[in-house]
Coordinates of N, CA and C in Angstrom, one line a residue:
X241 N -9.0 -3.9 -18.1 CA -7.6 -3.6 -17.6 C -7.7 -2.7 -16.3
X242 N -6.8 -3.0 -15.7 CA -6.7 -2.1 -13.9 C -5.6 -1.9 -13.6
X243 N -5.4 -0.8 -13.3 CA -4.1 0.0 -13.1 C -4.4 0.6 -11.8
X244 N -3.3 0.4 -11.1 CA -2.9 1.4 -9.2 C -2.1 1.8 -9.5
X245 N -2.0 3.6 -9.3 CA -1.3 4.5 -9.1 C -1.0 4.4 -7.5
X246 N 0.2 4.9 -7.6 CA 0.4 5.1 -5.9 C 0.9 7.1 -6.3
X247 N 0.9 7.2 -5.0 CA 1.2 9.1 -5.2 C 1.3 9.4 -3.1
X248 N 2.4 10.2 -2.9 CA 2.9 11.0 -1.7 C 3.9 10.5 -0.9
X249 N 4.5 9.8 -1.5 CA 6.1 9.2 -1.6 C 6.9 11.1 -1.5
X250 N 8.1 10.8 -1.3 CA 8.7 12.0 -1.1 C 10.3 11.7 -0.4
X251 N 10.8 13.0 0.1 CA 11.9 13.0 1.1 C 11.5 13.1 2.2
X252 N 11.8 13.0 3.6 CA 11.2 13.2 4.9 C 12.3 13.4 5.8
X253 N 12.4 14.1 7.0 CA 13.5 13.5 7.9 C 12.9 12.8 9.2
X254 N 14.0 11.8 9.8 CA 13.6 11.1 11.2 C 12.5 12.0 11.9
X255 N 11.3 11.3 11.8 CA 10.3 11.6 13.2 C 9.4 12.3 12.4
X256 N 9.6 12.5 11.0 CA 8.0 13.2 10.3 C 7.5 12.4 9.9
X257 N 6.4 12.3 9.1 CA 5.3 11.8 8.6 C 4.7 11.9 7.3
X258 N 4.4 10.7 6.4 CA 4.2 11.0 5.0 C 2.5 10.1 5.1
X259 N 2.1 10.1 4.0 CA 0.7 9.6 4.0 C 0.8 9.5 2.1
X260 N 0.8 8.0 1.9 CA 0.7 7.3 1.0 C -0.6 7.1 0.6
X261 N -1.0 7.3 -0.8 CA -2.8 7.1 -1.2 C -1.8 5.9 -2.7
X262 N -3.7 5.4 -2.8 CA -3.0 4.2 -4.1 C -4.1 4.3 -4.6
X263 N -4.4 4.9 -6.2 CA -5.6 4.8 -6.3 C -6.0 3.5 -7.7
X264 N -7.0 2.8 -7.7 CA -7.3 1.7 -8.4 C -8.5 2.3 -9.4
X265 N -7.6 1.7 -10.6 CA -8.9 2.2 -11.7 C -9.2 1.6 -12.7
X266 N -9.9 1.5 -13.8 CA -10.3 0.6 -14.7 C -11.6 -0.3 -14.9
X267 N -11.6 -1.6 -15.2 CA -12.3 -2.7 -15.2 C -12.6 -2.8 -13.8
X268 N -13.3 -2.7 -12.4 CA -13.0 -3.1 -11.6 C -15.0 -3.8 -11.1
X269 N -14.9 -4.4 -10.5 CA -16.3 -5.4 -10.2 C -15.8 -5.1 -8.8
X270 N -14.8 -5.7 -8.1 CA -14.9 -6.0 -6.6 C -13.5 -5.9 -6.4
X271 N -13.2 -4.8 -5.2 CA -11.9 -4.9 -5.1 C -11.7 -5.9 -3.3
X272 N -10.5 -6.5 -3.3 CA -11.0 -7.5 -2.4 C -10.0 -6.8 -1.2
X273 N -8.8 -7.8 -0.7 CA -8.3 -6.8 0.2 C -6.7 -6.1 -0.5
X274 N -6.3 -5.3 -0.1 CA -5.6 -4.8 -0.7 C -4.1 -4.3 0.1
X275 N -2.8 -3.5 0.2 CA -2.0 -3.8 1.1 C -1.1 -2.9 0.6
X276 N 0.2 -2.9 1.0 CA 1.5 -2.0 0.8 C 2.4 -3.4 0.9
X277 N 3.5 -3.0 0.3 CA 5.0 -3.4 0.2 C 5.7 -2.8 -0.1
X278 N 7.3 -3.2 0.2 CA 8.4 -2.0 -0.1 C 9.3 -2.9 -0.1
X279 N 10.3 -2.6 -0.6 CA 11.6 -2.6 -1.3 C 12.8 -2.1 -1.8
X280 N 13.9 -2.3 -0.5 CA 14.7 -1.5 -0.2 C 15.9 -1.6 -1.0
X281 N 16.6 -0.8 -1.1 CA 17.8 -1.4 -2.1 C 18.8 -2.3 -1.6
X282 N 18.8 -3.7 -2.5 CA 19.8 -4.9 -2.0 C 18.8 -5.8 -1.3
X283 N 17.3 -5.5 -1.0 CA 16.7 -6.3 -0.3 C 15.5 -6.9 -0.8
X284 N 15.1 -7.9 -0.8 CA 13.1 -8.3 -1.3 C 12.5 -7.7 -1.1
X285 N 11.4 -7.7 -1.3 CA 10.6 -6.8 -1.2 C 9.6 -7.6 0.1
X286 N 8.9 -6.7 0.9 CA 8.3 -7.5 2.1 C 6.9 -6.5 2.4
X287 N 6.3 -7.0 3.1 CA 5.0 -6.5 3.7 C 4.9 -5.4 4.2
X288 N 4.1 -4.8 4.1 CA 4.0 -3.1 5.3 C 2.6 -3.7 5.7
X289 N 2.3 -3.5 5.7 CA 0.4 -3.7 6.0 C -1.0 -4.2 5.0
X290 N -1.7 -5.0 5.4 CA -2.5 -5.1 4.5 C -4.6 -5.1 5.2
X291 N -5.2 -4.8 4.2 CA -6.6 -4.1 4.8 C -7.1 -5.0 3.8
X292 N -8.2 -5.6 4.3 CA -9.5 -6.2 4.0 C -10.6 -5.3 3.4
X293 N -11.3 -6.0 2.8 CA -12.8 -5.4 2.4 C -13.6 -4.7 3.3
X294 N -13.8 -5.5 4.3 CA -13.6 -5.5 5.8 C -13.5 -4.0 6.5
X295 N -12.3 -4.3 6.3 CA -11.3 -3.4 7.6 C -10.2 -3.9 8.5
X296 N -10.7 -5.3 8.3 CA -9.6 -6.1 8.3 C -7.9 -5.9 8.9
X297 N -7.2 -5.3 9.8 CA -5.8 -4.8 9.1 C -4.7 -6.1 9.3
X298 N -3.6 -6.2 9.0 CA -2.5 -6.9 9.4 C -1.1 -5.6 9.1
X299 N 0.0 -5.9 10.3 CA 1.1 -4.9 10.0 C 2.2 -5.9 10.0
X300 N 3.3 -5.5 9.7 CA 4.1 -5.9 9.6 C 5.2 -5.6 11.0
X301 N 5.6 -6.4 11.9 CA 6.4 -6.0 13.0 C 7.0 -4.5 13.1
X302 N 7.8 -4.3 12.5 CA 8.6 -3.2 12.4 C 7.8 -2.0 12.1
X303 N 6.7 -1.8 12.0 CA 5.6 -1.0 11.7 C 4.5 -0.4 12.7
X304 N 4.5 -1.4 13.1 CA 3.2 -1.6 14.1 C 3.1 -0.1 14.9
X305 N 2.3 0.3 15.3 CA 2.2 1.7 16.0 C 3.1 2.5 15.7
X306 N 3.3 3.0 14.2 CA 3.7 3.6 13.6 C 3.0 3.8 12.5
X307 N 2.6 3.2 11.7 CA 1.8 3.4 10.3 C 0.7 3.0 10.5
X308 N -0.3 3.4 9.8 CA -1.8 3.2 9.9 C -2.3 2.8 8.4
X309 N -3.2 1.4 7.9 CA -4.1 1.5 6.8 C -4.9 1.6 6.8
X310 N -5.7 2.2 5.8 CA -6.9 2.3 5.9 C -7.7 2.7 4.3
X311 N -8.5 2.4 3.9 CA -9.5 2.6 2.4 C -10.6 2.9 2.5
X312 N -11.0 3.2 1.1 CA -12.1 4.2 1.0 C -12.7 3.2 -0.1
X313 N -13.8 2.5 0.2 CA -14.0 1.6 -1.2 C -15.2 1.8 -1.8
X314 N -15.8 3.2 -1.6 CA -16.9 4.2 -2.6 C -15.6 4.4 -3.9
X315 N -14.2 4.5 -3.3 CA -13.2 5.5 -4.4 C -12.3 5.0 -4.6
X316 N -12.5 3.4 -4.5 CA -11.6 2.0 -4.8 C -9.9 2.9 -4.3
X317 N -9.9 3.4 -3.2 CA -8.6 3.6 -2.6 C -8.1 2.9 -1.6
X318 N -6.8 3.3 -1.7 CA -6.2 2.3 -0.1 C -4.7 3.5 0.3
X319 N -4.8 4.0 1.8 CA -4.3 4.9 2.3 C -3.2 4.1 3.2
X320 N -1.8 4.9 3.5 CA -0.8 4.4 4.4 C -0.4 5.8 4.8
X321 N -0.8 6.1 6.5 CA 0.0 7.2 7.0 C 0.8 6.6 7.9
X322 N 2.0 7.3 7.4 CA 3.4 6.9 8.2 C 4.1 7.5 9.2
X323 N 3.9 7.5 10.3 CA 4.3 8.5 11.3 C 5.6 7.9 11.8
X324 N 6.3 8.9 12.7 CA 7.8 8.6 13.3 C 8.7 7.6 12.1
X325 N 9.0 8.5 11.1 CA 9.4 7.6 10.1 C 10.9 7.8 10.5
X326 N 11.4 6.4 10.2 CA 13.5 6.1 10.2 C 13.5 6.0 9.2
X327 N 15.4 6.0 8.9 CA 15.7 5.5 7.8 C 15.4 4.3 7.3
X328 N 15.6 3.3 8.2 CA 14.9 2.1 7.7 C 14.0 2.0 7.0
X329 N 13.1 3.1 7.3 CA 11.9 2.9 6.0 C 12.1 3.4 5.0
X330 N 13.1 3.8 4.4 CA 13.8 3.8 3.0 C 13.5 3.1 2.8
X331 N 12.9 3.1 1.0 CA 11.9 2.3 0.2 C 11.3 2.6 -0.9
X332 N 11.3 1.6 -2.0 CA 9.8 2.3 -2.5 C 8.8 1.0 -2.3
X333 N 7.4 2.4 -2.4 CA 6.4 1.7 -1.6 C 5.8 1.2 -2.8
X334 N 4.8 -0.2 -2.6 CA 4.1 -0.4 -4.1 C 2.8 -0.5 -3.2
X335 N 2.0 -0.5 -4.0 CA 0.2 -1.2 -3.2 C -0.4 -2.1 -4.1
X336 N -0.5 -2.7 -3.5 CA -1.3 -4.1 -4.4 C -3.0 -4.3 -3.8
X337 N -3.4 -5.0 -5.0 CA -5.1 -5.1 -4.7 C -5.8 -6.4 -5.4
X338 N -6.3 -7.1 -4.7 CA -7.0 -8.6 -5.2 C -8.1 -7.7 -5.7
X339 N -8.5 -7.9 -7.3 CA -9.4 -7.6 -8.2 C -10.4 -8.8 -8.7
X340 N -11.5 -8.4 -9.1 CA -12.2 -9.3 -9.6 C -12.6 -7.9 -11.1
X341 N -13.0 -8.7 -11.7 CA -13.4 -7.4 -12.8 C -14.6 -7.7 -13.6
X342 N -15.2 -9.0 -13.1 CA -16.3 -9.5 -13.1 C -17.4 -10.4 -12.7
X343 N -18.1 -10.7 -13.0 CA -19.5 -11.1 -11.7 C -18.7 -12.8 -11.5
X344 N -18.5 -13.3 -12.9 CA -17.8 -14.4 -13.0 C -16.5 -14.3 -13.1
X345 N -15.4 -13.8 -13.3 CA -14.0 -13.5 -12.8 C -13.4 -14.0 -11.7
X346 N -12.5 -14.5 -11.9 CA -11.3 -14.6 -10.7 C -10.7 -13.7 -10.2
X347 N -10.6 -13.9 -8.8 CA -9.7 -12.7 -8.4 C -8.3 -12.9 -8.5
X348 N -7.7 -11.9 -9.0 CA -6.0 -11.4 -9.8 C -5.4 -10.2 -8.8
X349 N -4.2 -10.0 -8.8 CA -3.5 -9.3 -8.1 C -3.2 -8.4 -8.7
X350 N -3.1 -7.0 -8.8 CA -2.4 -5.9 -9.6 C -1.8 -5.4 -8.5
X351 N -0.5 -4.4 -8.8 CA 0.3 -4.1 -8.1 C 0.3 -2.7 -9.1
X352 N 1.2 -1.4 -8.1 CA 1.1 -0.6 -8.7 C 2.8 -0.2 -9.5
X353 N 3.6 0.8 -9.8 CA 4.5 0.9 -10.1 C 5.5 1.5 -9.0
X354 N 4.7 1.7 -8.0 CA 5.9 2.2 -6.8 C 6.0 3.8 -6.7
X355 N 6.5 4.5 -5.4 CA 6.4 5.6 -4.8 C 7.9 5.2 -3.9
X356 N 8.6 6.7 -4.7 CA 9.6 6.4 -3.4 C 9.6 6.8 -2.1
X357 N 10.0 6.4 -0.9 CA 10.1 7.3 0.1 C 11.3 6.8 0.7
X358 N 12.2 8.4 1.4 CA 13.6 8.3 1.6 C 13.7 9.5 2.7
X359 N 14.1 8.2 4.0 CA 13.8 9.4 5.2 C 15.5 9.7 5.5
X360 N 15.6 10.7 5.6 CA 17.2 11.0 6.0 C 17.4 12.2 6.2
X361 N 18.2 12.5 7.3 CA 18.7 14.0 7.8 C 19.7 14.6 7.1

């Protein structure tokens, strides 16, 4: 079984900065690439960024030179700092991660239970 915590969600106002960690634990063989989403109230949930094994990155438009990913995969983590934050990015954040959990295993998606973050003056 594999469980992601996410943790440093908070309150913020316009133009500060939060830094999101997600940590993965359990059964884990191979974590493959891994990502953020969010989910605003009244809306789907959609992409923030996603990081490869690699290093890999992809952002999401509305993001782009503003948030940074990046992981640590000695400590199966995946990091999101968020700089010049709006209200727009009112949200909770989730992080998701393609797992394998064995040599023969498929790789499966875990998602974590979410982090709020609520930028407002």
């Amino acid at each position: 079984q594999v469980q992601l915590v996410e943790s440093g969600g908070g309150l913020v106002q316009p133009g500060e900065s939060l830094r999101l960690s997600c940590a993965a634990s359990g059964t884990i063989f191979r974590l493959g690439t891994m990502g953020w989403y969010r989910q605003a109230p009244g809306k789907e949930r959609e992409l923030v960024a996603t990081i490869t094994r690699g290093g890999g990155t992809d952002y999401a438009e509305s993001v782009k030179g503003r948030f940074t990913i990046s992981r640590d995969n000695a400590k199966n983590m995946v990091y999101l700092q968020m700089n010049s934050l709006k209200p727009d990015d009112t949200a909770v954040y989730y992080c998701n991660a393609d797992i394998r959990t064995g040599y023969l295993s498929v790789e499966t998606r875990s998602w974590g239970q979410g982090t709020q973050v609520t930028v407002s003056s």
